[in-house]
């Protein structure tokens, strides 16, 4: 069973709407022959321009967050129907920065994942341990727990369409990449957990990315590990040359 590698950029709070369109216009030529699925996760205000710029190309577009309710008194939030109406493909859910700075929990992640499916968006669900948790030896238990709660109540068919991003917090934005063996070990644990919960067919299909200081030099080794199906890329996704190389990790 071959899973399509997914190279997803997470721009975080970077680039204006104009800069975003310029970037995607340049990127689309460069990745036209990429074998990976290329995704850009952009700030909300960049979505309309980026979706327009990406039309007719092989670039898919992700939002970086969503609320689980359809509408209502939630100042500053953006809902699933709003994203779906724009033509957004993916939504990043439960990034560690959202858990750390905006109080997101495994339970809110689960609500958002359900809302994503309700409105036809594909969730990229982030999980991962802190340095302390790794040193305490609880990485496997923690990540299994995060995955289990994030997916609670989904059907097996829905789980096939989830992308899980394993992102050790100690490797995000630090330049400290997990070794390919460390990343593979946890991605394999996640796949094992999916197998226990949803069966082998789902476990073979679901894509599990690694994220944490992925760059042009290490993407190929990481993405070629048996249980790693691509990367969620922060810093390096903001640079055209680097993100092109990551998307074309096998060329
Ligand atoms: C991220 O934002 O999800 C991430 C992994 O960032 P970086 O690649 O910069 O470590």
XYZ file of C-alpha atoms and ligand atoms in Angstrom:
261
model
C 0.000 0.000 0.000
C 1.626 3.272 -1.031
C 0.553 6.454 0.681
C 1.043 9.802 -1.044
C 3.618 11.909 0.733
C 2.135 15.184 1.959
C 4.388 18.237 2.239
C 2.398 20.820 4.167
C 3.649 24.265 5.045
C 2.505 25.948 8.227
C 3.179 29.624 7.733
C 1.969 30.499 11.257
C 1.530 34.299 11.641
C 3.671 35.246 8.648
C 3.120 37.029 5.305
C 0.558 39.623 4.300
C -2.173 38.718 1.814
C -0.138 40.298 -1.005
C 3.064 38.477 -0.046
C 1.138 35.237 0.209
C -0.237 35.517 -3.332
C 3.216 36.369 -4.723
C 4.689 33.360 -2.935
C 2.049 30.920 -4.192
C 2.268 32.270 -7.736
C 5.988 31.511 -7.706
C 5.617 28.198 -5.863
C 3.070 26.726 -8.234
C 5.483 26.707 -11.187
C 8.223 25.197 -9.040
C 6.180 22.308 -7.634
C 4.165 21.508 -10.754
C 6.128 18.274 -11.164
C 6.310 17.334 -7.471
C 5.183 13.808 -6.633
C 4.112 14.852 -3.156
C 0.814 16.483 -2.278
C 1.727 20.113 -1.648
C -0.264 22.091 0.915
C 0.170 25.638 2.194
C -1.294 26.466 5.621
C -1.799 30.216 5.574
C -3.268 32.904 7.863
C -7.042 33.379 7.525
C -6.737 36.730 5.737
C -4.508 35.150 3.066
C -6.950 32.343 2.244
C -9.049 34.010 -0.507
C -6.014 35.260 -2.462
C -4.053 32.051 -2.042
C -7.005 29.891 -3.091
C -7.424 32.022 -6.215
C -3.675 31.906 -6.960
C -3.538 28.130 -6.452
C -6.463 27.423 -8.824
C -5.476 25.017 -11.591
C -2.233 24.080 -9.807
C -1.404 21.081 -7.626
C -1.225 23.220 -4.476
C -3.864 22.616 -1.830
C -4.718 25.151 0.818
C -5.053 24.751 4.577
C -6.344 26.995 7.327
C -4.379 26.928 10.577
C -7.359 26.660 12.917
C -11.158 26.693 13.049
C -13.922 26.869 15.640
C -16.125 23.820 16.136
C -19.412 25.741 16.114
C -21.097 26.697 12.869
C -21.666 30.337 13.886
C -22.437 32.508 16.885
C -20.991 34.747 19.580
C -17.346 33.691 19.364
C -15.495 36.933 18.729
C -12.391 36.517 16.627
C -13.140 32.955 15.567
C -13.670 31.438 12.126
C -16.032 28.532 11.458
C -15.971 25.464 9.237
C -18.675 26.737 6.850
C -16.706 29.970 6.367
C -13.609 27.998 5.377
C -15.526 25.531 3.216
C -17.239 28.410 1.406
C -13.827 29.787 0.403
C -12.724 26.419 -0.969
C -10.235 25.480 1.770
C -9.065 21.840 1.541
C -7.351 21.152 4.870
C -7.389 22.571 8.372
C -4.544 22.242 10.872
C -5.998 21.329 14.261
C -4.373 21.273 17.695
C -0.961 22.650 16.764
C 1.193 22.750 19.905
C 1.303 26.555 19.728
C -2.495 26.610 19.897
C -2.446 24.159 22.792
C 0.262 26.166 24.583
C -0.870 29.756 23.965
C -4.608 29.445 23.330
C -5.669 26.768 25.754
C -6.622 24.079 23.265
C -7.092 20.645 24.760
C -7.511 17.133 23.418
C -11.269 17.623 23.865
C -11.446 20.832 21.813
C -9.247 19.163 19.205
C -11.793 16.337 18.995
C -14.680 18.809 18.597
C -12.806 20.613 15.829
C -11.995 17.368 14.017
C -15.706 16.463 13.994
C -16.585 19.962 12.764
C -13.967 19.710 10.004
C -15.610 16.547 8.648
C -19.067 18.032 9.004
C -18.093 20.856 6.654
C -15.996 18.827 4.209
C -12.550 19.896 5.425
C -9.706 17.414 5.927
C -8.065 17.718 9.350
C -4.308 17.715 9.919
C -4.211 16.817 13.612
C -1.061 17.708 15.534
C 0.227 15.656 18.450
C 3.572 15.482 20.207
C 5.434 15.548 23.467
C 7.440 18.225 25.269
C 11.100 17.728 26.131
C 10.163 17.046 29.761
C 7.648 14.400 28.726
C 10.258 12.752 26.463
C 12.762 12.748 29.324
C 10.114 11.291 31.651
C 9.703 8.424 29.180
C 5.990 9.021 28.561
C 6.116 9.903 24.838
C 4.378 6.743 23.632
C 1.561 6.900 26.208
C 1.038 10.617 25.704
C 0.926 10.505 21.922
C -1.356 7.459 21.917
C -3.691 9.294 24.309
C -3.684 12.456 22.173
C -4.460 10.443 19.033
C -7.202 8.429 20.716
C -9.032 11.471 22.066
C -8.575 13.520 18.877
C -10.287 10.807 16.824
C -12.937 9.751 19.346
C -16.307 9.149 17.695
C -15.058 9.205 14.093
C -15.918 6.376 11.716
C -13.155 4.240 10.238
C -13.850 5.820 6.834
C -13.342 9.291 8.297
C -10.114 8.270 10.020
C -8.692 7.275 6.618
C -8.971 10.938 5.594
C -7.263 12.318 8.683
C -3.637 13.386 8.492
C -1.784 13.125 11.786
C 1.250 15.340 12.273
C 3.631 14.023 14.896
C 5.418 17.125 16.119
C 7.687 16.800 19.132
C 7.437 20.226 20.767
C 11.168 20.312 21.469
C 11.831 20.145 17.714
C 9.457 22.912 16.603
C 11.179 26.115 15.552
C 14.316 25.112 17.439
C 16.426 23.804 14.581
C 16.624 20.567 16.610
C 15.163 17.926 14.307
C 14.273 14.536 15.715
C 16.512 11.927 14.127
C 14.759 9.953 11.425
C 14.827 6.957 13.790
C 13.207 8.934 16.642
C 10.549 10.298 14.279
C 9.908 6.881 12.736
C 9.609 5.240 16.138
C 6.759 7.530 17.215
C 5.033 7.551 13.817
C 5.056 3.731 13.945
C 3.566 3.860 17.464
C 0.800 6.109 16.137
C 0.121 3.743 13.235
C 0.011 0.853 15.714
C -2.517 2.760 17.813
C -4.684 3.379 14.732
C -4.505 -0.332 13.921
C -5.694 -1.260 17.418
C -8.551 1.238 17.276
C -9.680 1.071 13.639
C -8.065 -2.022 12.086
C -5.223 -2.687 9.660
C -6.906 -1.315 6.556
C -7.287 2.139 8.125
C -3.779 1.995 9.616
C -2.315 1.287 6.180
C -4.128 4.218 4.587
C -3.892 7.018 7.170
C -1.052 9.449 6.578
C 1.253 10.350 9.443
C 3.598 13.284 8.996
C 6.594 14.342 11.002
C 7.015 18.013 11.935
C 9.815 19.800 13.745
C 12.611 21.662 11.951
C 12.102 19.818 8.675
C 14.323 21.445 6.054
C 15.622 20.984 2.524
C 18.522 18.864 3.781
C 16.673 16.408 6.015
C 13.277 16.003 4.285
C 14.339 13.177 2.008
C 15.668 10.973 4.801
C 12.657 11.634 7.017
C 10.030 11.159 4.279
C 11.627 7.899 3.172
C 11.101 6.262 6.561
C 8.425 3.543 6.353
C 5.842 5.159 8.652
C 6.507 8.830 7.831
C 4.276 10.115 5.055
C 5.627 13.629 4.694
C 6.059 16.670 6.880
C 4.364 19.619 8.499
C 6.902 22.348 7.884
C 7.099 25.704 9.646
C 10.110 27.949 9.031
C 11.323 26.265 5.860
C 7.896 26.544 4.227
C 8.301 30.337 4.124
C 11.254 30.093 1.761
C 10.598 29.227 -1.874
C 13.833 27.331 -2.540
C 13.578 25.304 0.646
C 9.902 24.421 0.344
C 10.333 23.461 -3.304
C 13.139 21.071 -2.306
C 11.017 19.624 0.496
C 8.042 19.084 -1.844
C 10.433 17.442 -4.319
C 12.216 15.447 -1.614
C 12.671 12.477 -3.962
C 14.132 14.320 -7.002
C 5.384 23.729 12.720
O 5.079 24.885 12.722
O 4.502 22.880 12.739
C 6.797 23.360 12.675
C 7.124 22.106 12.663
O 7.716 24.395 12.649
P 9.270 24.292 12.245
O 9.348 23.491 10.970
O 9.718 25.700 12.060
O 9.978 23.590 13.350
